[in-house]
XYZ file of C-alpha atoms in Angstrom:
488
model
C -28.031 13.858 -20.310
C -31.508 14.602 -21.673
C -34.066 14.895 -18.882
C -37.493 13.481 -19.686
C -40.713 14.970 -18.321
C -42.338 12.522 -15.891
C -45.545 10.748 -16.842
C -47.876 8.386 -14.996
C -47.297 5.897 -17.831
C -43.549 5.728 -17.152
C -42.452 2.706 -15.173
C -39.104 1.679 -13.752
C -38.027 -1.786 -12.608
C -35.703 -2.090 -9.656
C -34.242 -5.422 -8.613
C -32.526 -6.375 -5.375
C -30.283 -9.402 -5.857
C -30.118 -10.290 -2.188
C -28.433 -13.141 -0.369
C -31.600 -15.096 0.392
C -33.790 -14.007 -2.511
C -34.150 -11.948 -5.662
C -36.675 -9.183 -5.026
C -38.083 -6.607 -7.387
C -40.509 -3.713 -7.730
C -42.142 -1.955 -10.627
C -42.514 1.721 -9.817
C -44.150 4.707 -11.460
C -41.856 7.675 -11.878
C -43.686 9.473 -9.027
C -42.597 6.742 -6.619
C -45.807 4.740 -6.565
C -44.832 1.076 -6.274
C -47.542 -0.910 -8.042
C -46.173 -4.437 -7.642
C -43.512 -6.512 -5.927
C -42.094 -9.927 -6.752
C -39.705 -12.341 -5.080
C -37.868 -15.595 -5.847
C -35.825 -17.550 -3.308
C -32.147 -18.254 -4.032
C -31.130 -21.900 -3.689
C -27.648 -22.899 -2.531
C -25.521 -26.005 -2.757
C -23.915 -26.237 0.669
C -21.478 -28.276 2.663
C -22.344 -26.994 6.161
C -19.889 -24.445 7.506
C -17.562 -24.550 4.510
C -18.755 -24.492 0.880
C -21.644 -22.274 -0.174
C -22.145 -21.968 -3.932
C -24.986 -21.849 -6.448
C -25.900 -22.334 -10.089
C -25.572 -19.038 -12.014
C -28.033 -20.169 -14.702
C -30.710 -20.917 -12.100
C -29.962 -17.543 -10.559
C -30.611 -15.910 -13.948
C -33.874 -17.856 -14.212
C -34.960 -16.426 -10.844
C -34.155 -12.913 -12.029
C -36.134 -13.209 -15.272
C -39.039 -14.808 -13.382
C -39.212 -11.751 -11.138
C -38.958 -9.368 -14.116
C -41.733 -11.198 -15.992
C -44.075 -10.959 -13.016
C -43.381 -7.236 -12.668
C -43.891 -6.540 -16.371
C -47.172 -8.460 -16.325
C -48.361 -6.371 -13.360
C -47.909 -3.126 -15.337
C -50.994 -1.492 -16.901
C -51.249 -2.149 -20.633
C -50.722 1.522 -21.489
C -47.513 1.664 -19.444
C -43.914 1.520 -20.637
C -40.867 0.221 -18.796
C -38.365 3.014 -19.308
C -35.382 1.249 -17.729
C -34.206 -1.423 -15.323
C -31.445 -1.456 -12.727
C -30.407 -3.610 -9.814
C -29.112 -3.449 -6.290
C -26.937 -6.367 -5.319
C -25.491 -8.028 -2.230
C -22.835 -9.348 -4.625
C -19.394 -10.536 -3.626
C -20.181 -13.797 -5.436
C -17.378 -15.006 -7.724
C -17.971 -16.452 -11.197
C -15.643 -17.574 -14.011
C -16.918 -17.857 -17.595
C -15.638 -19.016 -20.988
C -15.442 -17.018 -24.238
C -19.206 -17.308 -24.688
C -20.148 -16.224 -21.199
C -20.895 -19.767 -20.012
C -20.021 -20.424 -16.345
C -17.078 -22.786 -15.808
C -17.826 -23.447 -12.138
C -20.679 -22.755 -9.701
C -20.811 -19.222 -8.362
C -19.021 -18.985 -5.010
C -21.158 -17.100 -2.483
C -19.771 -14.300 -0.326
C -20.868 -16.477 2.630
C -18.511 -19.288 1.557
C -15.833 -20.152 4.124
C -13.529 -22.494 2.231
C -10.609 -20.038 2.258
C -8.032 -20.609 4.987
C -4.431 -19.529 4.258
C -4.628 -19.420 0.443
C -4.493 -15.613 0.319
C -1.130 -15.588 2.095
C 0.201 -18.272 -0.239
C -0.924 -16.533 -3.428
C -0.787 -12.830 -2.509
C 1.786 -12.856 0.274
C 1.229 -11.483 3.754
C -1.147 -8.523 3.323
C -1.353 -5.476 5.561
C -5.061 -5.173 6.519
C -4.784 -1.383 6.742
C -3.380 -1.190 3.196
C -6.134 -3.432 1.843
C -8.778 -1.301 3.525
C -7.309 1.942 2.180
C -7.013 0.565 -1.367
C -10.282 -1.294 -1.874
C -12.508 0.414 0.707
C -13.431 -2.696 2.693
C -11.512 -4.374 5.546
C -9.556 -7.516 4.629
C -11.804 -10.572 4.405
C -11.600 -14.246 3.458
C -15.150 -14.268 2.096
C -15.099 -12.196 -1.108
C -13.714 -12.560 -4.666
C -10.107 -11.668 -3.841
C -10.109 -14.571 -1.393
C -12.115 -16.883 -3.678
C -9.729 -16.263 -6.568
C -6.748 -16.997 -4.322
C -8.340 -20.326 -3.422
C -9.023 -21.094 -7.093
C -5.495 -20.188 -8.141
C -4.011 -22.396 -5.431
C -6.341 -25.396 -5.721
C -7.841 -25.146 -9.226
C -5.407 -23.238 -11.469
C -6.977 -24.981 -14.475
C -10.131 -22.915 -13.970
C -8.262 -19.610 -14.163
C -6.277 -20.870 -17.151
C -9.495 -21.698 -19.027
C -11.430 -18.618 -17.931
C -12.055 -15.867 -20.426
C -13.805 -13.579 -17.953
C -13.732 -13.219 -14.186
C -16.796 -11.491 -12.812
C -19.475 -11.553 -10.141
C -23.036 -12.805 -10.472
C -24.433 -9.268 -10.838
C -22.203 -8.704 -13.861
C -23.284 -12.072 -15.268
C -26.973 -11.102 -15.008
C -26.285 -7.783 -16.726
C -24.387 -9.656 -19.443
C -27.252 -12.093 -19.967
C -29.691 -9.196 -20.288
C -27.633 -6.950 -22.586
C -24.775 -8.954 -24.087
C -22.389 -6.421 -22.508
C -20.102 -6.907 -19.539
C -19.698 -3.999 -17.142
C -19.675 -3.151 -13.460
C -20.414 -0.038 -11.426
C -17.970 1.476 -8.938
C -20.123 0.520 -5.964
C -20.572 -3.163 -6.799
C -16.895 -3.328 -7.862
C -15.916 -2.536 -4.271
C -17.099 -5.999 -3.216
C -14.685 -7.521 -5.754
C -11.714 -6.392 -3.592
C -9.796 -5.796 -6.838
C -10.724 -2.133 -7.418
C -8.619 0.791 -6.265
C -11.637 2.622 -4.931
C -10.579 6.263 -5.153
C -9.453 6.018 -8.794
C -12.164 3.489 -9.820
C -9.557 1.377 -11.635
C -8.585 -2.261 -11.236
C -5.658 -2.576 -8.835
C -2.904 -4.110 -10.950
C -0.675 -5.538 -8.156
C -3.523 -7.811 -7.009
C -4.328 -8.824 -10.576
C -0.673 -9.657 -11.256
C -0.455 -11.907 -8.195
C -3.563 -13.758 -9.328
C -2.369 -14.041 -12.915
C -5.226 -11.909 -14.242
C -5.360 -9.028 -16.692
C -7.757 -6.108 -16.524
C -9.209 -7.298 -19.866
C -10.496 -10.402 -18.059
C -12.569 -8.211 -15.720
C -15.664 -6.120 -16.478
C -15.009 -2.476 -17.436
C -15.792 -0.134 -14.519
C -18.414 2.606 -14.998
C -20.249 5.055 -12.750
C -23.495 4.085 -11.061
C -26.324 5.210 -13.357
C -24.504 4.394 -16.612
C -26.620 2.697 -19.280
C -24.839 -0.594 -19.945
C -26.968 -1.542 -22.930
C -30.409 -2.595 -24.064
C -32.347 -5.804 -23.534
C -31.363 -8.310 -26.232
C -33.798 -10.284 -28.356
C -33.247 -13.426 -26.276
C -33.557 -11.547 -22.985
C -36.753 -9.902 -24.248
C -38.236 -13.354 -24.779
C -37.129 -14.368 -21.281
C -38.364 -11.250 -19.473
C -41.322 -9.939 -21.538
C -39.508 -6.583 -21.752
C -39.229 -4.826 -25.084
C -35.999 -5.340 -27.002
C -33.724 -2.363 -26.379
C -35.118 -1.467 -22.946
C -32.167 0.237 -21.178
C -30.351 -1.666 -18.433
C -28.645 0.755 -16.056
C -25.723 -0.141 -13.793
C -26.825 0.008 -10.158
C -25.002 -0.243 -6.833
C -24.355 -2.364 -3.763
C -27.575 -3.141 -1.905
C -27.273 -0.838 1.126
C -26.373 2.305 -0.866
C -29.358 1.459 -3.071
C -31.571 1.167 0.009
C -30.314 4.604 1.112
C -31.439 6.018 -2.229
C -34.769 4.201 -1.927
C -35.435 5.704 1.500
C -34.016 9.189 0.923
C -31.001 8.865 3.251
C -28.533 11.166 1.479
C -27.147 13.561 4.107
C -24.218 13.362 6.533
C -26.229 13.443 9.757
C -28.581 10.623 8.716
C -28.221 6.893 9.303
C -29.910 3.996 7.565
C -30.472 0.673 9.317
C -30.733 -1.876 6.521
C -31.908 -5.140 8.056
C -31.390 -8.312 6.063
C -29.146 -11.337 6.577
C -26.782 -8.831 8.180
C -28.028 -5.650 9.849
C -26.056 -2.802 8.332
C -25.746 0.779 9.476
C -25.168 3.041 6.459
C -23.971 6.628 6.981
C -23.242 9.235 4.286
C -19.913 10.919 5.165
C -17.599 13.366 3.419
C -14.496 12.286 5.300
C -13.350 8.921 3.921
C -10.589 8.765 6.524
C -13.202 8.776 9.297
C -14.628 5.548 7.889
C -11.134 4.086 7.504
C -10.254 4.907 11.110
C -13.507 3.315 12.282
C -12.711 0.187 10.225
C -16.000 0.607 8.386
C -16.921 -0.586 4.903
C -16.766 2.281 2.411
C -18.913 2.833 -0.679
C -18.395 5.452 -3.432
C -21.910 6.733 -2.750
C -22.590 10.202 -4.200
C -19.260 10.856 -5.894
C -20.462 14.051 -7.608
C -20.978 15.527 -4.122
C -17.864 13.866 -2.662
C -20.062 11.897 -0.271
C -18.991 8.381 0.664
C -21.102 5.719 2.286
C -19.707 4.301 5.523
C -21.071 1.000 6.801
C -20.869 -1.079 9.941
C -22.431 -4.504 10.194
C -24.038 -6.853 12.657
C -22.748 -9.624 10.448
C -25.204 -12.457 9.640
C -27.195 -11.592 12.770
C -30.444 -12.817 11.165
C -28.951 -16.301 10.884
C -28.027 -16.263 14.576
C -31.500 -15.024 15.516
C -33.029 -17.824 13.450
C -31.005 -20.391 15.426
C -32.556 -19.135 18.648
C -36.057 -19.016 17.177
C -35.823 -22.570 15.854
C -34.392 -23.867 19.114
C -36.549 -22.101 21.687
C -39.670 -20.796 19.946
C -40.638 -22.679 16.776
C -39.121 -24.288 13.689
C -42.326 -24.077 11.627
C -42.582 -22.252 8.300
C -44.479 -19.371 9.952
C -42.095 -19.099 12.924
C -41.359 -15.403 12.322
C -45.022 -14.512 12.634
C -45.137 -16.373 15.949
C -41.856 -14.715 16.986
C -43.325 -11.244 16.360
C -46.565 -12.005 18.225
C -44.748 -13.395 21.240
C -42.401 -10.394 21.463
C -45.307 -7.963 21.059
C -47.107 -9.513 24.043
C -44.065 -9.519 26.314
C -43.264 -6.832 28.869
C -40.398 -4.472 27.874
C -37.206 -5.693 29.509
C -38.198 -9.338 28.948
C -38.583 -10.047 32.657
C -34.884 -9.419 33.241
C -33.775 -11.914 30.588
C -30.742 -10.956 28.478
C -29.888 -12.805 25.268
C -26.840 -12.119 23.148
C -27.805 -13.353 19.645
C -24.136 -14.046 18.908
C -23.758 -16.389 21.863
C -23.966 -20.140 21.342
C -27.605 -21.292 21.763
C -26.258 -24.490 23.365
C -25.104 -22.367 26.302
C -28.483 -20.694 26.803
C -30.679 -21.929 29.652
C -34.211 -20.572 29.480
C -34.946 -21.376 33.103
C -38.310 -20.004 34.219
C -38.603 -17.567 31.297
C -41.503 -17.900 28.868
C -41.384 -17.941 25.068
C -42.763 -14.385 25.178
C -39.763 -13.200 27.197
C -37.283 -15.143 25.048
C -38.668 -13.563 21.861
C -38.536 -10.091 23.393
C -35.007 -10.612 24.720
C -33.771 -11.686 21.292
C -35.099 -8.495 19.694
C -33.730 -6.348 22.513
C -30.327 -8.084 22.234
C -29.992 -7.093 18.583
C -31.058 -3.531 19.446
C -28.437 -3.366 22.236
C -25.720 -4.353 19.757
C -26.880 -1.520 17.493
C -26.827 0.953 20.356
C -23.287 -0.077 21.279
C -22.032 0.593 17.745
C -23.922 3.848 17.306
C -22.867 5.146 20.734
C -19.256 4.393 19.801
C -19.575 6.439 16.614
C -21.183 9.319 18.502
C -18.383 9.316 21.065
C -15.913 9.707 18.183
C -17.668 12.847 16.995
C -20.313 11.608 14.576
C -23.571 13.552 14.715
C -26.796 11.686 13.965
C -30.066 13.605 13.627
C -32.318 10.916 12.121
C -32.579 7.151 11.739
C -34.402 5.269 8.987
C -35.049 1.530 9.132
C -35.619 -0.707 6.093
C -35.623 -4.437 5.380
C -37.958 -7.256 6.399
C -37.852 -6.632 10.179
C -38.941 -3.018 9.580
C -42.291 -4.364 8.352
C -42.877 -6.361 11.531
C -44.068 -5.384 14.993
C -42.656 -4.699 17.566
C -39.044 -4.790 16.313
C -38.902 -1.208 14.881
C -40.418 0.194 18.068
C -37.935 -1.747 20.216
C -35.036 -0.343 18.165
C -36.549 3.135 18.498
C -36.933 2.793 22.277
C -33.483 1.267 22.883
C -31.736 3.927 20.763
C -33.894 6.683 22.269
C -34.316 8.387 18.895
C -37.139 9.007 16.460
C -37.120 6.328 13.772
C -38.673 6.311 10.295
C -39.658 3.260 8.273
C -39.593 3.844 4.496
C -40.237 1.210 1.815
C -39.581 -1.682 4.190
C -38.223 -4.782 2.516
C -38.267 -3.196 -0.952
C -36.084 -0.140 -0.209
C -33.101 -1.609 -2.085
C -35.219 -2.389 -5.131
C -36.826 1.072 -4.964
C -33.346 2.607 -4.881
C -32.396 0.554 -7.943
C -35.522 1.853 -9.713
C -34.411 5.410 -8.884
C -30.972 4.690 -10.377
C -32.709 3.342 -13.502
C -34.621 6.630 -13.719
C -31.435 8.667 -13.306
C -29.781 6.623 -16.049
C -32.447 7.513 -18.616
C -32.961 11.119 -17.519
C -36.265 10.898 -15.624
C -34.424 12.241 -12.569
C -31.418 14.550 -12.722
C -29.850 12.889 -9.665
C -30.780 11.343 -6.300
C -31.920 14.620 -4.768
C -34.112 15.363 -7.758
C -35.585 11.873 -7.376
C -36.463 12.621 -3.732
C -38.370 15.721 -4.903
C -40.227 13.842 -7.639
C -41.136 10.720 -5.677
C -43.443 10.291 -2.726
C -42.860 7.259 -0.520
C -44.945 6.394 2.538
C -43.095 7.085 5.787
C -44.045 5.647 9.171
C -42.496 7.712 11.966
C -42.011 6.143 15.397
C -41.095 8.043 18.549
C -39.366 6.575 21.626
C -41.509 5.857 24.668
C -40.128 8.190 27.331
C -41.491 5.904 30.047
C -39.017 3.226 28.909
C -35.912 5.441 28.879
C -34.717 4.528 32.383
C -35.596 0.857 31.919
C -33.639 0.477 28.705
C -30.703 2.489 29.998
C -30.428 0.055 32.904
C -30.980 -3.000 30.709
C -28.317 -1.796 28.277
C -25.824 -1.425 31.138
C -26.614 -4.996 32.185
C -26.097 -6.124 28.594
C -22.720 -4.370 28.430
C -21.648 -6.044 31.659
C -22.638 -9.551 30.587
C -21.604 -9.449 26.914
C -18.027 -8.974 25.699
C -18.958 -6.407 23.044
C -15.325 -5.614 22.207
C -14.905 -9.119 20.785
C -17.669 -8.726 18.228
C -16.652 -8.067 14.642
C -19.253 -5.463 13.878
């Protein structure tokens, strides 16, 4: 790869195709983020069952974000490359011309019941985890495709390509279909260690590897912006599009979390703990999600999740605090003005709000208890990892809640460890911009990018006066909440 000298006129676009919104940044090669943009994702939902969306509208959101970023760039600047982080796991079938045959099925969709057993046979969860890198689930493409094959075999018969929405966006931008090893993990069809499609699963589904996107390494240039995509995005024709990664590994890159003793808390719809590890078997034994993170260094990414915890928190906020459009601002202010310990109130965000009785507690205490409840769940998971031999020297927090107050400080105090906030809600997009720079030679690799970029870092330290209080409150939380039943 040819490495380019950095220049203040070089710009990189990083996108984060998240669950709730498409976010993006335009970043100078020195790490200076000059603009952000965001577009909300709209879903077609049957409550509790079907969650799908229009892939064309999704593309329109992406190009809207790109246009706004390009227009924010100084006139003497040049976009050197674009890449994207992605929550992914959304299934899409297309015809010979790349036109969707059916709405994209979201990873949050819950229509699958026993279709996997009927199509694939009884699967050993441990085997699935070892092969694909993620624990067996009914909410990702392997499950979606089983449902389609059982209920709508006509769709598979008429499909030319089977992909995910990230691959579709890359195809619309470049005319080429391809997928990186990291995003391919969410497909549940990749044999992760060899980075090849797992043929036994394909055979059961009636698919061929030619129907799926070719697999490449993160940082591979997939192609250049086409003439049509240039008109859509305001980018120059031929601008390189670089294959990115799953959103949390991108956020790790965008916040400089690259070493074994570091942990990233990536807080979105789900709160995810991301840990670089060299021992893949450790992650398997812990039943953690695994990402092919820094393969050149033999470093994997291991992830645990407080699954969809933001949705559960929102239920409590709407029920007991406010259902207005600015409810999160009110939520933050109330929690900030409450006494640590929330007046003895304990709230498990995963418990049914219908069972919660506020009693004499104020909205201030309810808000504080919700934040502390999430932090206690984090402490439980991290303490469990430590007890199994994992060493953690630093914690970095990113995502929307990291830009609020007092949530980061509460997490810091409950965990009893110094905590850094880097790039907030745009860490995933910043990581994608770094991958774009690696793809075109501006950075040699992730560690070179850390040396050449300078991101603002807010360092929080735990309040020693709260150590005894939170130790006692955490014990109370453990006693009242059946933590072993949580799928974290």
